[in-house]
XYZ file of C-alpha atoms in Angstrom:
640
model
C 64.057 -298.029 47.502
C 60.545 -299.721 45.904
C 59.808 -298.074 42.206
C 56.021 -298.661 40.930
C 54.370 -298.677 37.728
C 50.904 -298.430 37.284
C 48.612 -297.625 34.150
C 46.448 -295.697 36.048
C 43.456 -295.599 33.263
C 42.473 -291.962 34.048
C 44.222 -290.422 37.187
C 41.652 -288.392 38.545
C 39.168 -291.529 38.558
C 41.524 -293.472 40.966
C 41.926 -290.424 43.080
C 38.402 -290.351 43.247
C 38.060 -294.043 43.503
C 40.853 -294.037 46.868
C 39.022 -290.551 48.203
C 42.523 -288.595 47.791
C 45.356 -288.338 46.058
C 47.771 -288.747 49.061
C 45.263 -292.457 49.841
C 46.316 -293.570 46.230
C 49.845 -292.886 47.021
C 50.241 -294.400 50.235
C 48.379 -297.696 49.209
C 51.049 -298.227 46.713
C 53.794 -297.667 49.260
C 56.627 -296.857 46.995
C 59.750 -294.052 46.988
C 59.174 -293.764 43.155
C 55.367 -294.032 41.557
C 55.365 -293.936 38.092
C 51.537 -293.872 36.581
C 50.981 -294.097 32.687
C 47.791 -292.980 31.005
C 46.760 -290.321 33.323
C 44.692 -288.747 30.809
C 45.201 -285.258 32.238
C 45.602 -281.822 29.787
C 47.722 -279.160 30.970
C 44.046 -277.110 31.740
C 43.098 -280.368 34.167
C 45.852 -280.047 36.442
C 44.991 -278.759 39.744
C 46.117 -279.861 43.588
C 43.716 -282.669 43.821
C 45.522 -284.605 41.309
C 49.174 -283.725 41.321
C 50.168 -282.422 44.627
C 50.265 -284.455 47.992
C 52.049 -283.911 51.608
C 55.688 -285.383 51.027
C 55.724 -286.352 47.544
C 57.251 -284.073 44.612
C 55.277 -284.636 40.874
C 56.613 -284.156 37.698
C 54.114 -284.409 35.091
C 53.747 -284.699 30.919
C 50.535 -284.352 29.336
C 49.254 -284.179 25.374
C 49.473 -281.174 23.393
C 47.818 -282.658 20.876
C 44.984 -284.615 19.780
C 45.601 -288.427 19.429
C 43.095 -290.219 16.833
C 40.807 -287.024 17.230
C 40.465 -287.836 21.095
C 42.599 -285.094 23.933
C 44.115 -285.897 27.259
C 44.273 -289.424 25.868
C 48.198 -290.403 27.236
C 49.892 -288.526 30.004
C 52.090 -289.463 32.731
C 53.080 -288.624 36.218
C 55.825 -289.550 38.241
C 55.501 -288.960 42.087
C 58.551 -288.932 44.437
C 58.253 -289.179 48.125
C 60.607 -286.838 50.263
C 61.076 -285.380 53.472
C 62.097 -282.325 51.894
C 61.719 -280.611 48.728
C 64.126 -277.858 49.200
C 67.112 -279.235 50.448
C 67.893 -283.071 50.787
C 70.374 -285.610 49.851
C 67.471 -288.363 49.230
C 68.119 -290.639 45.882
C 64.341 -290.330 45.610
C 64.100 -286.468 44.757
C 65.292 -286.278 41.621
C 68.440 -283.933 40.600
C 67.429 -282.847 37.052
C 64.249 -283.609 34.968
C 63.026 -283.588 31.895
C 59.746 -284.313 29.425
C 59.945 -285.742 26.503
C 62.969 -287.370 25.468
C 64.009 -285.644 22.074
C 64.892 -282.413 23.954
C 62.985 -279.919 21.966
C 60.811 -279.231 24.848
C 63.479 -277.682 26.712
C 65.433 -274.622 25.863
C 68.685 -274.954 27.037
C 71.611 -275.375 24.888
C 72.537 -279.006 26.178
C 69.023 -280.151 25.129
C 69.179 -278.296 21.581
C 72.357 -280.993 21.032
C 70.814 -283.634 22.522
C 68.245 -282.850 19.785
C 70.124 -282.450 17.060
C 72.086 -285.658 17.822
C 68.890 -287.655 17.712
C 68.315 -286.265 14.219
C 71.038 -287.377 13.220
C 71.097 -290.694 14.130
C 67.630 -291.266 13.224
C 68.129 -290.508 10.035
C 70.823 -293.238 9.981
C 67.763 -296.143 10.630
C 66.536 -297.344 7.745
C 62.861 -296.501 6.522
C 63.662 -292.910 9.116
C 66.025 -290.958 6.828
C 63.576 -288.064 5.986
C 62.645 -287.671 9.707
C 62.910 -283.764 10.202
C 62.366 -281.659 13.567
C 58.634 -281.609 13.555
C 58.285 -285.404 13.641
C 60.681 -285.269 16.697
C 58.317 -282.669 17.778
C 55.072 -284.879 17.556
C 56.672 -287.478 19.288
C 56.883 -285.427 22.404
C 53.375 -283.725 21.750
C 51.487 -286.626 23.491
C 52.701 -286.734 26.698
C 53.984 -290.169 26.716
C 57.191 -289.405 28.668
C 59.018 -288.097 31.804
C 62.691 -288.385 32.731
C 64.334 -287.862 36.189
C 67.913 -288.123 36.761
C 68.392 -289.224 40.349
C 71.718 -289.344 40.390
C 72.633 -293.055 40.719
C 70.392 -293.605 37.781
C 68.061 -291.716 35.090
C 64.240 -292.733 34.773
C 62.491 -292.774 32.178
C 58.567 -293.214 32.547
C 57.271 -294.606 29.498
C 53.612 -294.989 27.666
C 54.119 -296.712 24.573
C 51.506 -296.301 21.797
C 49.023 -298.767 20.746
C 49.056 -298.968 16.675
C 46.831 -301.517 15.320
C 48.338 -303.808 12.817
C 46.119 -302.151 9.485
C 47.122 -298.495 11.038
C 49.997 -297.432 8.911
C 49.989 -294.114 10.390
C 50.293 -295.189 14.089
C 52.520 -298.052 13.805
C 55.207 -295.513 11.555
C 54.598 -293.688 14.799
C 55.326 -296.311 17.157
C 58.591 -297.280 15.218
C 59.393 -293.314 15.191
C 58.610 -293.519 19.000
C 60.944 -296.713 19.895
C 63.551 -295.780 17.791
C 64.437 -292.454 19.112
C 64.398 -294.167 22.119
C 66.536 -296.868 21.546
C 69.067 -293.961 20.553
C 69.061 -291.883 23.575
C 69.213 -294.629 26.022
C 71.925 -295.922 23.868
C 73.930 -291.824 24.678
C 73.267 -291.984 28.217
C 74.776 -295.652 28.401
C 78.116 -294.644 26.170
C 78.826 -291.917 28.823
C 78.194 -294.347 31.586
C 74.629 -293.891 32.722
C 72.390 -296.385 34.360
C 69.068 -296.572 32.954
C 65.909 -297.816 34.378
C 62.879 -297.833 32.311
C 59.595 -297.791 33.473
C 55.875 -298.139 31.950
C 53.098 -299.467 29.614
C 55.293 -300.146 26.667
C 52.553 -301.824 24.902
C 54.767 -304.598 24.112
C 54.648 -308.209 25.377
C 57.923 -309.904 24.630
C 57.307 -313.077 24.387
C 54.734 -315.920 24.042
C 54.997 -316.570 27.663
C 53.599 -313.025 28.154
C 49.967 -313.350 26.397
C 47.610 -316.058 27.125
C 46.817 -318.455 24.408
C 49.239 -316.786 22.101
C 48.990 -317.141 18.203
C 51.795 -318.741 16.276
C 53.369 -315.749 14.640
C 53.098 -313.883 17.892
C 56.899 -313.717 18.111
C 57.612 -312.238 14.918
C 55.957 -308.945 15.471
C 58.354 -306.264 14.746
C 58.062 -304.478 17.801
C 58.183 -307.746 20.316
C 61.126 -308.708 17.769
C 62.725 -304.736 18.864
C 62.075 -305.444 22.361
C 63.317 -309.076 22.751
C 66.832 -307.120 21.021
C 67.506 -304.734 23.900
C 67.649 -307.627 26.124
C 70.251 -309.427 27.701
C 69.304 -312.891 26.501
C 69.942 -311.359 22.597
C 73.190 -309.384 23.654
C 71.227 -306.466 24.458
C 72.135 -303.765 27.320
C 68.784 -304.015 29.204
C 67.338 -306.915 31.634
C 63.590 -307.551 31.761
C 63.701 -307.586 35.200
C 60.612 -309.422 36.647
C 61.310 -312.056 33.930
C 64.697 -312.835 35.176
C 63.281 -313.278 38.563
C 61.094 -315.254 37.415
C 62.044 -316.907 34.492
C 59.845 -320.031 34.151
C 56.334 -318.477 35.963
C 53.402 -318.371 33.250
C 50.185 -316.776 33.731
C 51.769 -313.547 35.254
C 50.009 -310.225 33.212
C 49.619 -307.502 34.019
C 46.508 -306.154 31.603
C 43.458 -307.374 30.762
C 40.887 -305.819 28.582
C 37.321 -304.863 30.445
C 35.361 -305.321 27.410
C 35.349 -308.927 26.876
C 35.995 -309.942 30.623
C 39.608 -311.079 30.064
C 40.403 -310.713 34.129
C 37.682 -313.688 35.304
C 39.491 -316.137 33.417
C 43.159 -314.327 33.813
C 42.857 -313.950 29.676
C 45.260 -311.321 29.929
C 49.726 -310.344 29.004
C 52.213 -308.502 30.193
C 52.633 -305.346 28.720
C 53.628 -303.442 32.144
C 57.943 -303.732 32.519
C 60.157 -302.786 34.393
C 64.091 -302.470 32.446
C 67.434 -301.692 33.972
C 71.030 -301.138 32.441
C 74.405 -300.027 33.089
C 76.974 -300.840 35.843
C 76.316 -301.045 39.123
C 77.852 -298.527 42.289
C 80.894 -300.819 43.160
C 84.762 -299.982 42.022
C 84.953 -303.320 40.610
C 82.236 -302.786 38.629
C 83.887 -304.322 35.718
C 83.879 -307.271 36.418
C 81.103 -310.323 35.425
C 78.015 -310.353 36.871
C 78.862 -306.622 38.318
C 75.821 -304.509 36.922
C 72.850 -302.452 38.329
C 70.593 -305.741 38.079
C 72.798 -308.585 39.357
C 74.127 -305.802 42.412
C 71.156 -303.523 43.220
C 67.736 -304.957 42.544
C 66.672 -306.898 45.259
C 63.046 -308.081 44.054
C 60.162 -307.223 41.562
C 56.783 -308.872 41.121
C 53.523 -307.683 39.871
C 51.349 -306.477 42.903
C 48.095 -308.878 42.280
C 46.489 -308.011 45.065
C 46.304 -304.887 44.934
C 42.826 -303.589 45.495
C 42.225 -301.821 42.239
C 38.144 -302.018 42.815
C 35.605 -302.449 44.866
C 34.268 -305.490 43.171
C 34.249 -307.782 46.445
C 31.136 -309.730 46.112
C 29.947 -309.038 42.918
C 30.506 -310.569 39.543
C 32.854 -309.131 37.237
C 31.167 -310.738 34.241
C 27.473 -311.205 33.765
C 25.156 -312.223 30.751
C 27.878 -310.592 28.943
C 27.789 -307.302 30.252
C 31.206 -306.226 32.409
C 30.505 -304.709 35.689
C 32.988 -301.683 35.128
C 35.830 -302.075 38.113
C 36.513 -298.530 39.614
C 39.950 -299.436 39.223
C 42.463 -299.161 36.326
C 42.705 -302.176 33.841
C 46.237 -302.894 34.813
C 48.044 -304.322 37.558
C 50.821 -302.720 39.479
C 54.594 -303.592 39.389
C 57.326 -303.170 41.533
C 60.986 -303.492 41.929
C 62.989 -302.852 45.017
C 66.676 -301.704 45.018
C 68.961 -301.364 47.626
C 72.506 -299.981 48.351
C 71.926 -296.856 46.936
C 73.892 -293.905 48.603
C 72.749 -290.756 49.822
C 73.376 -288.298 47.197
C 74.716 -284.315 47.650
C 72.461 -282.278 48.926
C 70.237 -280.600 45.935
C 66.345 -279.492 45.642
C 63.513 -280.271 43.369
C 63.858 -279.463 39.931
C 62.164 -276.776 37.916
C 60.010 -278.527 36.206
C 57.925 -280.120 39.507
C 54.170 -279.383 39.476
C 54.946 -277.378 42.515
C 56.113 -274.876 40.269
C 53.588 -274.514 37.657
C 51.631 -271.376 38.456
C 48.140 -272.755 36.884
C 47.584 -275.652 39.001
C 47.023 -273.614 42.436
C 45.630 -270.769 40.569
C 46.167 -266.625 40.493
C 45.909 -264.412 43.436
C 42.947 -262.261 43.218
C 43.581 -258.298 43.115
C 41.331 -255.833 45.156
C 39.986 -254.523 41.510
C 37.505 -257.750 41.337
C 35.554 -256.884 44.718
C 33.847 -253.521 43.464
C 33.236 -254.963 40.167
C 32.069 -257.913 41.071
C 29.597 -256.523 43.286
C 28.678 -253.623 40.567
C 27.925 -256.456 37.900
C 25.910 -258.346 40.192
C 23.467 -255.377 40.652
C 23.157 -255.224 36.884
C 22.803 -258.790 35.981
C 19.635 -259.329 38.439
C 17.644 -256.550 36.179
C 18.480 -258.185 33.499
C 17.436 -261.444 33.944
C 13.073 -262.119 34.266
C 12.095 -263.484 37.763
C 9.789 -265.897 36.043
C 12.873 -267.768 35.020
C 14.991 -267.954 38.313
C 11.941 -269.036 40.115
C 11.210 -272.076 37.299
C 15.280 -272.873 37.438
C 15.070 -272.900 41.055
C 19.499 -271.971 40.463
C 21.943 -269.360 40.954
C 23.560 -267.074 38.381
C 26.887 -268.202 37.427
C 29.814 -267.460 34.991
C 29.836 -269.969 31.540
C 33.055 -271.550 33.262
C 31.740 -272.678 36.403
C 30.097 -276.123 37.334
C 27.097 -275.585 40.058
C 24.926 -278.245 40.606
C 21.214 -277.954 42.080
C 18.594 -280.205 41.967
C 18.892 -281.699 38.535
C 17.468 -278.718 36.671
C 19.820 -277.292 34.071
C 21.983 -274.790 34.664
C 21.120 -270.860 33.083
C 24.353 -269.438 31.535
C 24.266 -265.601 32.138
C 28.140 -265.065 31.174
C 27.152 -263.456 28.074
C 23.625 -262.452 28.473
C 22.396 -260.679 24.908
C 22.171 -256.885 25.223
C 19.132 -256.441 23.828
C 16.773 -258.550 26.065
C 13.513 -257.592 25.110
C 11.419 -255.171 27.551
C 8.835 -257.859 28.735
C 11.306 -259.956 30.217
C 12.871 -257.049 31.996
C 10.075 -255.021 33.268
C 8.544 -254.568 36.660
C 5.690 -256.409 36.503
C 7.283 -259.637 35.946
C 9.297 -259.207 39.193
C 8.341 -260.646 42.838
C 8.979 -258.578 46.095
C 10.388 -262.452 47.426
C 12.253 -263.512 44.518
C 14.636 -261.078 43.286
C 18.154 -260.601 43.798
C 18.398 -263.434 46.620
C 18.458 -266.132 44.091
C 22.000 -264.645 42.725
C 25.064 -266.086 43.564
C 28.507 -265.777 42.786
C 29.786 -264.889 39.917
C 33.628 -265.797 38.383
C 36.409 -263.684 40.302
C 38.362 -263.308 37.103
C 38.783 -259.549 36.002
C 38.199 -260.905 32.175
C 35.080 -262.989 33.091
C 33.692 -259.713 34.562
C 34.833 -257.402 31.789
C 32.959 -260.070 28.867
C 29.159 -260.052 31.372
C 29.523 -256.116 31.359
C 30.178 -256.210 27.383
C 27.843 -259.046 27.257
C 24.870 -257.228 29.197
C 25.357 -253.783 27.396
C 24.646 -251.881 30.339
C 24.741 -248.241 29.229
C 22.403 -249.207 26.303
C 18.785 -247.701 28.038
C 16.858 -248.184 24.792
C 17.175 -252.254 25.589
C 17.557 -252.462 28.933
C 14.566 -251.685 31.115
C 16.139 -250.611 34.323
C 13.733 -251.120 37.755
C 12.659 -247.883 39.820
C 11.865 -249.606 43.314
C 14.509 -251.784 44.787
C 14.188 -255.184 45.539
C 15.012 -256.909 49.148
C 17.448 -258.500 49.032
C 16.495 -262.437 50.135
C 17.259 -265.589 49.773
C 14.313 -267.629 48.754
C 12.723 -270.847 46.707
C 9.843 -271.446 44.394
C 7.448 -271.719 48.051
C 9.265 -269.257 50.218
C 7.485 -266.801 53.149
C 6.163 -263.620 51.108
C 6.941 -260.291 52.936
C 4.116 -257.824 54.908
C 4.071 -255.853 51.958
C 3.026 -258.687 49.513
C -0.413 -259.091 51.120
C -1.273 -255.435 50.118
C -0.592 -255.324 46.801
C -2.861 -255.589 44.110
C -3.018 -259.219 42.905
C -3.269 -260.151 39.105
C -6.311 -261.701 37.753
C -6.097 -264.107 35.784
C -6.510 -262.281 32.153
C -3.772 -260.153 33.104
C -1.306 -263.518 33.749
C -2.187 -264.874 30.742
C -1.431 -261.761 28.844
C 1.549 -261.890 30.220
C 2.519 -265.317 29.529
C 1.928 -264.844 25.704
C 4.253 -261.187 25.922
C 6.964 -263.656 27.406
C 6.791 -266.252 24.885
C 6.010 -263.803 22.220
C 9.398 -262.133 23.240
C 11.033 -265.157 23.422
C 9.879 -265.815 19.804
C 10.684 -262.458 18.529
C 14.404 -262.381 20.396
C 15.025 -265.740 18.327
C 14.083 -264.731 15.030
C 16.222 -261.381 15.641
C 19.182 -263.728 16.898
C 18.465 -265.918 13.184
C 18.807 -262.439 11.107
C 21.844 -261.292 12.234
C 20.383 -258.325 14.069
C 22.474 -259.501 17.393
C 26.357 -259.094 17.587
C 26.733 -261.374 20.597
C 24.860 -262.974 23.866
C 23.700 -267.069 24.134
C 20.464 -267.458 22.255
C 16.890 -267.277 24.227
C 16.229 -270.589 22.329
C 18.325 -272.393 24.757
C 16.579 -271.335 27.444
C 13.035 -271.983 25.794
C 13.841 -275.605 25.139
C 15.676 -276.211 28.653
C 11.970 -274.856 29.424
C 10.792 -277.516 26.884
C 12.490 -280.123 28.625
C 11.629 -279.688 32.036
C 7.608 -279.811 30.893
C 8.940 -283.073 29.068
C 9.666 -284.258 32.130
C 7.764 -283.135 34.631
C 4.502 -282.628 32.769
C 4.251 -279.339 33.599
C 4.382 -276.577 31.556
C 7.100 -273.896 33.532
C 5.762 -270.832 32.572
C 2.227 -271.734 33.785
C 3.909 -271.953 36.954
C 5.341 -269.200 36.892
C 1.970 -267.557 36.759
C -0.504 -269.941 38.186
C 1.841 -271.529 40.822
C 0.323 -274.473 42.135
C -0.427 -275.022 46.146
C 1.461 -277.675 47.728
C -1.341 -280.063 47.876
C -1.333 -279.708 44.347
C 2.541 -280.047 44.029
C 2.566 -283.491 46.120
C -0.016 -284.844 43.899
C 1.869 -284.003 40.957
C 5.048 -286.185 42.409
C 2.632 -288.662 42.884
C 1.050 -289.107 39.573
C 5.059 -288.658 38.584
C 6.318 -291.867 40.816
C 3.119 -293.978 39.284
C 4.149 -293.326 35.610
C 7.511 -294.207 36.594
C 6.495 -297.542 37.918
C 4.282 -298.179 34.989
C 7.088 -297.820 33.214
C 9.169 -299.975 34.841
C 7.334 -302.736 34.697
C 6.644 -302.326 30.892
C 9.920 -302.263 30.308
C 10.628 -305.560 32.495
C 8.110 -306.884 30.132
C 10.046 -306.212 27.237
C 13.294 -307.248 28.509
C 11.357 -310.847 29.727
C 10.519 -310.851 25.766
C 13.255 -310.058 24.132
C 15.439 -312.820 26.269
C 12.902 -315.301 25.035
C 13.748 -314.568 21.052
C 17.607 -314.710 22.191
C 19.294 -317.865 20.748
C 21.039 -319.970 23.225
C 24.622 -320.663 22.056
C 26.449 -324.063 21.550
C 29.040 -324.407 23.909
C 26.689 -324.040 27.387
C 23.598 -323.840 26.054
C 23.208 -320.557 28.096
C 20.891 -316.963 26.266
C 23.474 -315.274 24.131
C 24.429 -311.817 24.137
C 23.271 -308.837 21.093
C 26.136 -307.311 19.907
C 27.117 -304.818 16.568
C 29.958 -304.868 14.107
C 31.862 -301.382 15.293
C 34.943 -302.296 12.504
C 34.717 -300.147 9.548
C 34.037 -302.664 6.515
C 30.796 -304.066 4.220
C 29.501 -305.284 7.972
C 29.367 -302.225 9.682
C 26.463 -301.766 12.072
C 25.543 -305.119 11.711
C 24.059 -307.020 14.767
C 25.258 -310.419 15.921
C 24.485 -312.849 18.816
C 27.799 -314.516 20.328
C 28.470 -316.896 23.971
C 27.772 -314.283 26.807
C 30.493 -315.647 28.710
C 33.998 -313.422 29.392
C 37.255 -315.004 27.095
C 39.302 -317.165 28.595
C 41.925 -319.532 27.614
C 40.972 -322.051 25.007
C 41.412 -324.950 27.180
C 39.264 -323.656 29.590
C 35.601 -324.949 29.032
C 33.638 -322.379 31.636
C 35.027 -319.761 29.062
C 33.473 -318.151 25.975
C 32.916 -321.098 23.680
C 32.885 -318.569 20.585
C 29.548 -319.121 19.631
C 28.925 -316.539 16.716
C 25.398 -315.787 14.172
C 24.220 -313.203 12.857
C 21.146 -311.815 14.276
C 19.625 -311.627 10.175
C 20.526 -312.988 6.977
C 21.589 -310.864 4.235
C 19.435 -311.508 1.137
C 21.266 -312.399 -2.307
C 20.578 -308.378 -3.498
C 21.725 -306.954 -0.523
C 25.409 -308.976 -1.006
């Protein structure tokens, strides 16, 4: 059996990144894939990201907000099966669990299991006024999964980050390792094996973090971590250290923003721990344990393709060409002589089982009143608008792209559109009800756009008398038979009507600003995303909407368009060939330095600096950042 870890960095960019789900799986080629930082919320999950043909998931994300930021942890662990249902495969776990404090689950057993870890808790010292809702909080952000495959229970781990001056986040961290140490230290007293997983966050030792400081290995967590081991009479074995005891240079994450991977600037924070006896009778005996019997080989996977940077250079005039792949390297370990276990299924708590990720059926109610709204919503919304936005009409919750033109929300459309935008003579025989799509098949969505449009209300809403065909069309589509005899506008008469619209407009926003309006999105959106497609375009939308130009006059327009782009261009090439030339050149290579800011809260805040563009590297290594450092200005004497 081969178990993987992997700090995925966001889950659904490596899906995208491999093209599917199932792809990402298979290129890690692994009974058990445990992924860390998935950055998923319980709203993201859907089948692209959690289900795949012969693998089970079991999934933990935040409930919470970490440092102000959501769907910042998460993890995922992924079994591979032949069956789901009904198999005696180690692989397919027999129980599972998130979190580890047991307050997420319901069940008596897990109410003890909570209450047990209360109590010893409060037995650590600096802990004793830990009470349930810390326990809670713990669990809130998704840092943990645990499946009990029978031979041995798994726990996938994310370990927080706390930086040293964070008193908040490294209490937290201490909370979080503590609690741990204590339920790993239950399952091993009733004769568990434990295998432990993850980005702990932690590297143990100096051998695991490049150029090292000298008080590196009295950090209280790496002094925690070093305890559970073997080599200090702990329970647990680091296991790709003991098979490797003497390698240096082996991480396993390295930070983007300064370039750490070019120079292999990097430590090993991704493990891979095991304790408890091993399957044999004699298990008793020396050297008899779930290590020294079972584990057959572990390594970190270095070549595994984690971008597609073939070619290119990962590290250039100080800027880091962003790998589609995660920061951290894979790991693996590979067990063997593992029986078949009884025949059981997959637990409750698989994503197989969560109703929200595959969605609700649809009833037969939503057909009639879909269709009923529709009618509604294309008198209520002014021609002149579709045919600038070029889109269809969709619900607030739903993501249709088209051309690059914003999108026109119509979900809760105000119920007191003025008359002008709503009247006959403001809507085309060719561009009516064909530019409306779908709308959002959920009965609620439905019921808020009927509440939202105020249908029943005649005084606002301006209903038409002759019905419009019903075509599909663009801003230069075919016009019907009965277009060329109808009486055409002149030109007064457009631009009276162009002032009604944007005097309506006006007069919609200043009711919306005195409270007259209960609900409905304000016009004014609409009137700038108007604004800002003249912005860009250099043309104003509504003139277009009633002096529409030929198409000559449209391909001269993306002419003149392309040229001011160009002129552009080269302007700014200009100013780039300028600026580089009042860059200093830093000591160490003599090579343009790079601009950067002071981000760290303090007296030099915002400040701008020039430093060696080069990526970090070892110290020893000259082709590395040399750590050239000025300020870009000096501070005058009043300003200190």
């Amino acid at each position: 059996m081969k178990v993987v870890t992997y700090n995925v960095n966001g889950l659904r960019q490596r899906v995208s990144q491999h093209g599917s789900l199932l792809k990402l799986l298979n290129s890690l080629d692994a009974d058990i894939i445990c992924f860390q930082e998935t950055k998923l919320q319980k709203q993201d999950l859907s089948v692209d990201v959690t289900m795949a043909e012969g693998y089970e998931a079991f999934v933990s994300c935040t409930r919470t907000s970490c440092k102000g930021r959501l769907g910042y942890s998460g993890v995922a662990t992924f079994c591979r099966v032949r069956s789901a249902f009904s198999t005696n495969e180690v692989a397919l776990p027999v129980t599972a669990e998130e979190g580890f404090t047991g307050l997420f689950e319901s069940s008596d057993r897990q109410e003890i299991v909570a209450r047990d870890l209360i109590e010893k808790i409060m037995e650590v010292e600096g802990l004793e006024d830990t009470t349930k809702e810390d326990l809670l909080k713990v669990d809130s952000e998704g840092r943990c999964i645990i499946t009990d495959h029978g031979h041995f229970v798994l726990f996938n781990l994310y370990g927080p980050r706390a930086d040293s001056d964070d008193k908040d986040r490294t209490h937290f961290k201490f909370l979080f390792y503590k609690l741990l140490q204590r339920r790993w230290e239950s399952l091993l007293t009733q004769g568990k094996r434990v295998v432990v997983v993850g980005d702990l966050n932690i590297a143990p030792a100096a051998i695991d973090r490049c150029d090292a400081e000298p008080e590196f290995d009295k950090n209280m967590f790496r002094t925690w971590l070093r305890s559970l081991l073997r080599e200090c009479s702990g329970p647990f074995v680091d296991v790709f250290r003991s098979k490797h005891p003497s390698r240096e240079g082996a991480y396993t994450c390295f930070s983007s923003r300064i370039g750490a991977e070019v120079f292999n600037y990097g430590s090993r924070i991704d493990h891979i721990l095991t304790a408890g006896p091993c399957l044999h009778q004699n298990h008793g005996l020396e050297k008899h344990n779930l290590f020294d019997c079972h584990v057959d080989g572990s390594d970190i996977m270095i070549e595994f393709l984690r971008g597609s940077s073939v070619g290119k250079a990962k590290w250039h005039g100080g800027r880091s060409i962003k790998l589609e792949g995660s920061d951290h390297i894979p790991v693996y370990m590979i067990l063997n002589d593992l029986p078949n276990l009884p025949v059981h299924s997959t637990p409750p708590l698989a994503v197989r089982y969560i109703p929200e990720v595959r969605g609700w059926q649809q009833t037969i109610v939503h057909i009639p009143m879909k269709h009923e709204l529709t009618e509604h919503i294309q008198h209520a919304i002014p021609w002149c608008l579709l045919f600038a936005y070029d889109i269809v009409l969709v619900d607030e919750t739903r993501e249709v792209p088209f051309l690059g033109k914003k999108r026109l929300h119509v979900a809760n459309t105000p119920s007191v559109l003025p008359d002008i935008l709503t009247g006959d003579n403001l809507v085309s025989e060719n561009c009516g009800e064909g530019l409306v799509g779908s709308l959002d098949n959920s009965v609620e969505s439905n019921r808020s756009i009927a509440s939202g449009l105020d249908i029943d209300n005649g005084s606002h809403l301006h209903k038409m008398n002759s019905s419009v065909k019903k075509i599909r069309c663009a801003a230069y589509s075919q016009l019907t038979l009965r277009s060329y005899f109808q009486k055409q506008k002149s030109n007064s008469d457009c631009e009276v009507d162009k002032k009604n619209v944007e005097g309506s407009l006006d007069s919609y926003d200043y009711e919306k600003k005195s409270g007259d309006l209960s609900y409905g999105t304000e016009i004014t959106a609409v009137k700038s995303s108007l604004d800002d497609i003249e912005d860009h375009c250099g043309v104003n939308v509504l003139d277009e909407c009633f002096h529409p130009h030929d198409q000559t006059d449209t391909f001269s327009c993306c002419s003149s368009i392309a040229e001011n782009k160009n002129i552009a261009l080269l302007e700014w090439k200009r100013i780039q060939q300028k600026m580089k030339s009042s860059i200093p050149l830093c000591k160490g290579h003599g090579e343009p330095c790079v601009a950067r800011s002071v981000r760290k809260e303090g007296p030099n805040n915002g400040r701008r600096f020039y430093s060696c563009a080069r990526a970090q590297g070892p110290a020893a290594n000259p082709e590395a950042n040399c750590g050239h450092f000025e300020w870009a200005t000096k501070r005058s004497r009043g300003k200190r």
